[in-house]
């Protein structure tokens, strides 16, 4: 009897250990904070340390959700919020200014399980545009809302709104003054301060994929210009049959090359690996077109790609309980 009881207890312990292992096994989170002319010689040690620390904080935030069996969509939103709340990146607080001196933001989110997606463009009072993209995805009949209408919808969904002054940083304001003087539209990373658009892609422990992107767009943009970030298939895509992906770079090129969907399509229809597909679109097609930027992505098997044709890309990934991997420059 004693032996029988012991065997029962042991079996229970083993089952628990196994369940724990299965629950947490195989999740992956990959992020970016913008790509561009990011050179070590132009970066102070403090700035680099601050960026690395924020990227790690973002990864750890998403990891905590994935580790307790949380969904890829939730991890992506929480991870992006950390970067939106940091003035280091061109999203949420610290977003770049448009020609009229406003911070006008775009974001998108996609769920690889059912191809459900939500996006917002040109919002000016939404503290975390990625949370509004999630509301569009889960609580509206639409995929993309813009401007005033998007903010009216935000009010109906209890989304946190702030005074536009919240987004202002002196660095971004000075960048706008320079751009106005030169009469140019600047990609965030064309400038001295090379902080950028943010994005995340995740594979959760249930085998589901999701991706999201959030940005302030380009300094001195006019006429309600919208880049690739909120465009499903250009800046963001997720499909359990292929991969989850977020892009950063010169949006006009990324829209025309349908970057995010093209990478997924090469995998699904042509059987390319994630890295082969990313190389084809980012290092071949975009380069030929003259489109600068990069992507971060994860596939259903947990393979990660962080591919860019610029000098650098703020990036990182974490797989289960392994140490996070964080990079800034080319090598
Ligand atoms: N892709 C963004 C845009 O064109 C900019 C960026 O990635 O920094 O709006």
mmCIF file of N, CA and C in Angstrom, residues 197-281:
data_model
loop_
_atom_site.group_PDB
_atom_site.id
_atom_site.type_symbol
_atom_site.label_atom_id
_atom_site.label_comp_id
_atom_site.label_asym_id
_atom_site.label_seq_id
_atom_site.Cartn_x
_atom_site.Cartn_y
_atom_site.Cartn_z
ATOM 1 N N UNK A 197 10.803 53.478 -34.967
ATOM 2 C CA UNK A 197 9.571 52.699 -34.909
ATOM 3 C C UNK A 197 9.799 51.433 -34.080
ATOM 4 N N UNK A 198 8.751 50.946 -33.429
ATOM 5 C CA UNK A 198 8.920 49.736 -32.621
ATOM 6 C C UNK A 198 8.002 48.621 -33.121
ATOM 7 N N UNK A 199 8.419 47.378 -32.859
ATOM 8 C CA UNK A 199 7.596 46.249 -33.283
ATOM 9 C C UNK A 199 7.942 44.998 -32.513
ATOM 10 N N UNK A 200 7.001 44.053 -32.512
ATOM 11 C CA UNK A 200 7.236 42.781 -31.831
ATOM 12 C C UNK A 200 6.510 41.664 -32.572
ATOM 13 N N UNK A 201 7.085 40.462 -32.492
ATOM 14 C CA UNK A 201 6.430 39.271 -33.042
ATOM 15 C C UNK A 201 6.642 38.146 -32.044
ATOM 16 N N UNK A 202 5.621 37.312 -31.866
ATOM 17 C CA UNK A 202 5.733 36.257 -30.856
ATOM 18 C C UNK A 202 5.137 34.948 -31.337
ATOM 19 N N UNK A 203 5.751 33.864 -30.823
ATOM 20 C CA UNK A 203 5.195 32.511 -30.933
ATOM 21 C C UNK A 203 4.884 32.100 -29.502
ATOM 22 N N UNK A 204 3.633 31.780 -29.194
ATOM 23 C CA UNK A 204 3.328 31.425 -27.802
ATOM 24 C C UNK A 204 3.410 29.913 -27.582
ATOM 25 N N UNK A 205 3.218 29.490 -26.340
ATOM 26 C CA UNK A 205 3.416 28.075 -26.006
ATOM 27 C C UNK A 205 2.281 27.203 -26.558
ATOM 28 N N UNK A 206 1.240 27.826 -27.113
ATOM 29 C CA UNK A 206 0.169 27.059 -27.759
ATOM 30 C C UNK A 206 0.419 26.920 -29.258
ATOM 31 N N UNK A 207 1.537 27.503 -29.732
ATOM 32 C CA UNK A 207 1.884 27.391 -31.153
ATOM 33 C C UNK A 207 1.285 28.486 -32.020
ATOM 34 N N UNK A 208 0.748 29.547 -31.381
ATOM 35 C CA UNK A 208 0.144 30.634 -32.168
ATOM 36 C C UNK A 208 1.099 31.801 -32.347
ATOM 37 N N UNK A 209 0.934 32.480 -33.486
ATOM 38 C CA UNK A 209 1.799 33.619 -33.825
ATOM 39 C C UNK A 209 1.013 34.930 -33.792
ATOM 40 N N UNK A 210 1.712 36.034 -33.490
ATOM 41 C CA UNK A 210 1.114 37.372 -33.577
ATOM 42 C C UNK A 210 2.223 38.382 -33.796
ATOM 43 N N UNK A 211 1.861 39.529 -34.390
ATOM 44 C CA UNK A 211 2.848 40.593 -34.602
ATOM 45 C C UNK A 211 2.177 41.951 -34.506
ATOM 46 N N UNK A 212 2.974 42.969 -34.142
ATOM 47 C CA UNK A 212 2.452 44.333 -34.066
ATOM 48 C C UNK A 212 3.551 45.351 -34.304
ATOM 49 N N UNK A 213 3.126 46.569 -34.683
ATOM 50 C CA UNK A 213 4.077 47.646 -34.988
ATOM 51 C C UNK A 213 3.469 48.972 -34.527
ATOM 52 N N UNK A 214 4.310 49.910 -34.070
ATOM 53 C CA UNK A 214 3.804 51.215 -33.643
ATOM 54 C C UNK A 214 4.830 52.292 -34.003
ATOM 55 N N UNK A 215 4.356 53.457 -34.488
ATOM 56 C CA UNK A 215 5.302 54.477 -34.959
ATOM 57 C C UNK A 215 4.729 55.891 -34.913
ATOM 58 N N UNK A 216 5.635 56.858 -34.945
ATOM 59 C CA UNK A 216 5.265 58.255 -35.164
ATOM 60 C C UNK A 216 5.447 58.630 -36.628
ATOM 61 N N UNK A 217 5.991 57.701 -37.416
ATOM 62 C CA UNK A 217 6.174 57.937 -38.855
ATOM 63 C C UNK A 217 7.434 58.732 -39.150
ATOM 64 N N UNK A 218 7.316 59.732 -40.030
ATOM 65 C CA UNK A 218 8.486 60.498 -40.464
ATOM 66 C C UNK A 218 8.399 61.961 -40.018
ATOM 67 N N UNK A 219 9.534 62.514 -39.581
ATOM 68 C CA UNK A 219 9.594 63.924 -39.183
ATOM 69 C C UNK A 219 9.218 64.823 -40.353
ATOM 70 N N UNK A 220 8.373 65.836 -40.061
ATOM 71 C CA UNK A 220 7.975 66.817 -41.075
ATOM 72 C C UNK A 220 7.044 66.227 -42.142
ATOM 73 N N UNK A 221 6.414 65.103 -41.843
ATOM 74 C CA UNK A 221 5.456 64.524 -42.807
ATOM 75 C C UNK A 221 4.264 65.475 -42.922
ATOM 76 N N UNK A 222 3.624 65.484 -44.094
ATOM 77 C CA UNK A 222 2.492 66.392 -44.335
ATOM 78 C C UNK A 222 1.303 65.648 -44.902
ATOM 79 N N UNK A 223 0.210 66.345 -44.952
ATOM 80 C CA UNK A 223 -1.000 65.866 -45.629
ATOM 81 C C UNK A 223 -1.487 64.520 -45.083
ATOM 82 N N UNK A 224 -1.350 64.326 -43.782
ATOM 83 C CA UNK A 224 -1.764 63.072 -43.139
ATOM 84 C C UNK A 224 -1.103 61.850 -43.788
ATOM 85 N N UNK A 225 0.158 62.017 -44.137
ATOM 86 C CA UNK A 225 0.927 60.896 -44.714
ATOM 87 C C UNK A 225 0.850 59.681 -43.775
ATOM 88 N N UNK A 226 0.638 58.532 -44.348
ATOM 89 C CA UNK A 226 0.631 57.277 -43.574
ATOM 90 C C UNK A 226 1.671 56.348 -44.174
ATOM 91 N N UNK A 227 2.504 55.775 -43.320
ATOM 92 C CA UNK A 227 3.554 54.867 -43.800
ATOM 93 C C UNK A 227 3.086 53.417 -43.797
ATOM 94 N N UNK A 228 4.043 52.518 -43.744
ATOM 95 C CA UNK A 228 3.729 51.087 -43.811
ATOM 96 C C UNK A 228 3.259 50.504 -42.485
ATOM 97 N N UNK A 229 3.652 51.155 -41.374
ATOM 98 C CA UNK A 229 3.464 50.516 -40.054
ATOM 99 C C UNK A 229 2.030 50.077 -39.768
ATOM 100 N N UNK A 230 1.010 50.899 -40.110
ATOM 101 C CA UNK A 230 -0.354 50.431 -39.820
ATOM 102 C C UNK A 230 -0.965 49.631 -40.978
ATOM 103 N N UNK A 231 -0.206 49.422 -42.043
ATOM 104 C CA UNK A 231 -0.762 48.728 -43.215
ATOM 105 C C UNK A 231 -0.493 47.224 -43.085
ATOM 106 N N UNK A 232 -1.594 46.469 -42.921
ATOM 107 C CA UNK A 232 -1.472 45.014 -42.798
ATOM 108 C C UNK A 232 -0.951 44.472 -44.137
ATOM 109 N N UNK A 233 0.127 43.684 -44.047
ATOM 110 C CA UNK A 233 0.742 43.159 -45.272
ATOM 111 C C UNK A 233 1.977 43.941 -45.675
ATOM 112 N N UNK A 234 2.102 45.176 -45.168
ATOM 113 C CA UNK A 234 3.301 45.977 -45.456
ATOM 114 C C UNK A 234 4.191 46.021 -44.209
ATOM 115 N N UNK A 235 3.676 46.643 -43.124
ATOM 116 C CA UNK A 235 4.472 46.780 -41.896
ATOM 117 C C UNK A 235 4.276 45.659 -40.904
ATOM 118 N N UNK A 236 3.158 44.973 -41.004
ATOM 119 C CA UNK A 236 2.831 43.907 -40.029
ATOM 120 C C UNK A 236 2.116 42.770 -40.741
ATOM 121 N N UNK A 237 2.441 41.530 -40.374
ATOM 122 C CA UNK A 237 1.655 40.391 -40.836
ATOM 123 C C UNK A 237 1.880 39.222 -39.894
ATOM 124 N N UNK A 238 0.851 38.385 -39.724
ATOM 125 C CA UNK A 238 1.011 37.171 -38.911
ATOM 126 C C UNK A 238 0.052 36.114 -39.420
ATOM 127 N N UNK A 239 0.585 34.918 -39.636
ATOM 128 C CA UNK A 239 -0.221 33.802 -40.123
ATOM 129 C C UNK A 239 0.414 32.536 -39.560
ATOM 130 N N UNK A 240 -0.368 31.747 -38.835
ATOM 131 C CA UNK A 240 0.185 30.517 -38.243
ATOM 132 C C UNK A 240 0.778 29.583 -39.300
ATOM 133 N N UNK A 241 0.385 29.742 -40.566
ATOM 134 C CA UNK A 241 0.924 28.890 -41.640
ATOM 135 C C UNK A 241 2.313 29.306 -42.091
ATOM 136 N N UNK A 242 2.776 30.477 -41.666
ATOM 137 C CA UNK A 242 4.092 30.917 -42.134
ATOM 138 C C UNK A 242 4.846 31.622 -41.008
ATOM 139 N N UNK A 243 4.621 32.914 -40.806
ATOM 140 C CA UNK A 243 5.374 33.614 -39.771
ATOM 141 C C UNK A 243 4.631 34.836 -39.247
ATOM 142 N N UNK A 244 5.206 35.451 -38.219
ATOM 143 C CA UNK A 244 4.719 36.735 -37.687
ATOM 144 C C UNK A 244 5.849 37.718 -37.858
ATOM 145 N N UNK A 245 5.527 38.932 -38.342
ATOM 146 C CA UNK A 245 6.589 39.842 -38.768
ATOM 147 C C UNK A 245 6.226 41.302 -38.523
ATOM 148 N N UNK A 246 7.219 42.091 -38.101
ATOM 149 C CA UNK A 246 7.048 43.541 -38.000
ATOM 150 C C UNK A 246 8.216 44.213 -38.714
ATOM 151 N N UNK A 247 7.896 45.280 -39.456
ATOM 152 C CA UNK A 247 8.923 45.942 -40.269
ATOM 153 C C UNK A 247 9.248 47.327 -39.749
ATOM 154 N N UNK A 248 10.407 47.832 -40.151
ATOM 155 C CA UNK A 248 10.776 49.230 -39.913
ATOM 156 C C UNK A 248 11.627 49.710 -41.072
ATOM 157 N N UNK A 249 11.399 50.931 -41.510
ATOM 158 C CA UNK A 249 12.178 51.455 -42.627
ATOM 159 C C UNK A 249 11.382 52.483 -43.398
ATOM 160 N N UNK A 250 11.800 52.747 -44.608
ATOM 161 C CA UNK A 250 11.169 53.781 -45.436
ATOM 162 C C UNK A 250 9.815 53.272 -45.931
ATOM 163 N N UNK A 251 8.763 53.726 -45.264
ATOM 164 C CA UNK A 251 7.432 53.155 -45.431
ATOM 165 C C UNK A 251 6.917 53.096 -46.851
ATOM 166 N N UNK A 252 7.220 54.119 -47.652
ATOM 167 C CA UNK A 252 6.703 54.153 -49.023
ATOM 168 C C UNK A 252 7.176 52.916 -49.793
ATOM 169 N N UNK A 253 8.422 52.511 -49.562
ATOM 170 C CA UNK A 253 8.966 51.315 -50.238
ATOM 171 C C UNK A 253 8.346 50.038 -49.670
ATOM 172 N N UNK A 254 8.157 50.028 -48.353
ATOM 173 C CA UNK A 254 7.616 48.825 -47.708
ATOM 174 C C UNK A 254 6.168 48.581 -48.120
ATOM 175 N N UNK A 255 5.443 49.673 -48.371
ATOM 176 C CA UNK A 255 4.056 49.503 -48.848
ATOM 177 C C UNK A 255 4.089 48.940 -50.270
ATOM 178 N N UNK A 256 4.921 49.547 -51.129
ATOM 179 C CA UNK A 256 4.937 49.119 -52.534
ATOM 180 C C UNK A 256 5.436 47.696 -52.707
ATOM 181 N N UNK A 257 6.324 47.254 -51.802
ATOM 182 C CA UNK A 257 6.830 45.877 -51.909
ATOM 183 C C UNK A 257 5.982 44.904 -51.086
ATOM 184 N N UNK A 258 4.937 45.411 -50.433
ATOM 185 C CA UNK A 258 4.096 44.565 -49.558
ATOM 186 C C UNK A 258 4.984 43.633 -48.727
ATOM 187 N N UNK A 259 5.937 44.242 -48.044
ATOM 188 C CA UNK A 259 7.038 43.480 -47.426
ATOM 189 C C UNK A 259 6.561 42.362 -46.489
ATOM 190 N N UNK A 260 5.716 42.707 -45.529
ATOM 191 C CA UNK A 260 5.378 41.714 -44.494
ATOM 192 C C UNK A 260 4.663 40.505 -45.103
ATOM 193 N N UNK A 261 3.692 40.776 -45.967
ATOM 194 C CA UNK A 261 2.979 39.648 -46.562
ATOM 195 C C UNK A 261 3.852 38.875 -47.540
ATOM 196 N N UNK A 262 4.720 39.580 -48.255
ATOM 197 C CA UNK A 262 5.574 38.880 -49.234
ATOM 198 C C UNK A 262 6.458 37.829 -48.563
ATOM 199 N N UNK A 263 7.020 38.179 -47.404
ATOM 200 C CA UNK A 263 7.877 37.213 -46.702
ATOM 201 C C UNK A 263 7.051 35.980 -46.331
ATOM 202 N N UNK A 264 5.868 36.217 -45.755
ATOM 203 C CA UNK A 264 5.007 35.090 -45.356
ATOM 204 C C UNK A 264 4.585 34.272 -46.581
ATOM 205 N N UNK A 265 4.262 34.954 -47.688
ATOM 206 C CA UNK A 265 3.790 34.257 -48.893
ATOM 207 C C UNK A 265 4.887 33.370 -49.481
ATOM 208 N N UNK A 266 6.135 33.856 -49.475
ATOM 209 C CA UNK A 266 7.234 33.030 -50.003
ATOM 210 C C UNK A 266 7.366 31.740 -49.189
ATOM 211 N N UNK A 267 7.114 31.857 -47.893
ATOM 212 C CA UNK A 267 7.189 30.654 -47.050
ATOM 213 C C UNK A 267 6.022 29.715 -47.347
ATOM 214 N N UNK A 268 4.819 30.283 -47.360
ATOM 215 C CA UNK A 268 3.625 29.433 -47.499
ATOM 216 C C UNK A 268 3.494 28.821 -48.894
ATOM 217 N N UNK A 269 3.728 29.626 -49.914
ATOM 218 C CA UNK A 269 3.447 29.128 -51.272
ATOM 219 C C UNK A 269 4.664 28.552 -51.976
ATOM 220 N N UNK A 270 5.863 28.981 -51.545
ATOM 221 C CA UNK A 270 7.056 28.507 -52.246
ATOM 222 C C UNK A 270 7.960 27.632 -51.379
ATOM 223 N N UNK A 271 7.574 27.463 -50.115
ATOM 224 C CA UNK A 271 8.332 26.585 -49.229
ATOM 225 C C UNK A 271 9.685 27.112 -48.801
ATOM 226 N N UNK A 272 9.908 28.420 -48.929
ATOM 227 C CA UNK A 272 11.183 28.983 -48.468
ATOM 228 C C UNK A 272 11.236 28.966 -46.936
ATOM 229 N N UNK A 273 12.443 28.919 -46.385
ATOM 230 C CA UNK A 273 12.569 29.073 -44.932
ATOM 231 C C UNK A 273 12.368 30.553 -44.616
ATOM 232 N N UNK A 274 12.162 30.860 -43.333
ATOM 233 C CA UNK A 274 11.972 32.254 -42.929
ATOM 234 C C UNK A 274 13.161 33.109 -43.371
ATOM 235 N N UNK A 275 14.371 32.613 -43.146
ATOM 236 C CA UNK A 275 15.547 33.427 -43.474
ATOM 237 C C UNK A 275 15.693 33.611 -44.984
ATOM 238 N N UNK A 276 15.412 32.556 -45.734
ATOM 239 C CA UNK A 276 15.477 32.695 -47.206
ATOM 240 C C UNK A 276 14.474 33.731 -47.693
ATOM 241 N N UNK A 277 13.271 33.682 -47.143
ATOM 242 C CA UNK A 277 12.221 34.617 -47.560
ATOM 243 C C UNK A 277 12.591 36.047 -47.174
ATOM 244 N N UNK A 278 13.117 36.220 -45.965
ATOM 245 C CA UNK A 278 13.508 37.560 -45.503
ATOM 246 C C UNK A 278 14.637 38.113 -46.373
ATOM 247 N N UNK A 279 15.606 37.268 -46.705
ATOM 248 C CA UNK A 279 16.720 37.712 -47.553
ATOM 249 C C UNK A 279 16.216 38.132 -48.933
ATOM 250 N N UNK A 280 15.295 37.354 -49.463
ATOM 251 C CA UNK A 280 14.760 37.651 -50.799
ATOM 252 C C UNK A 280 14.102 39.041 -50.830
ATOM 253 N N UNK A 281 13.318 39.337 -49.802
ATOM 254 C CA UNK A 281 12.572 40.603 -49.822
ATOM 255 C C UNK A 281 13.424 41.783 -49.335
#
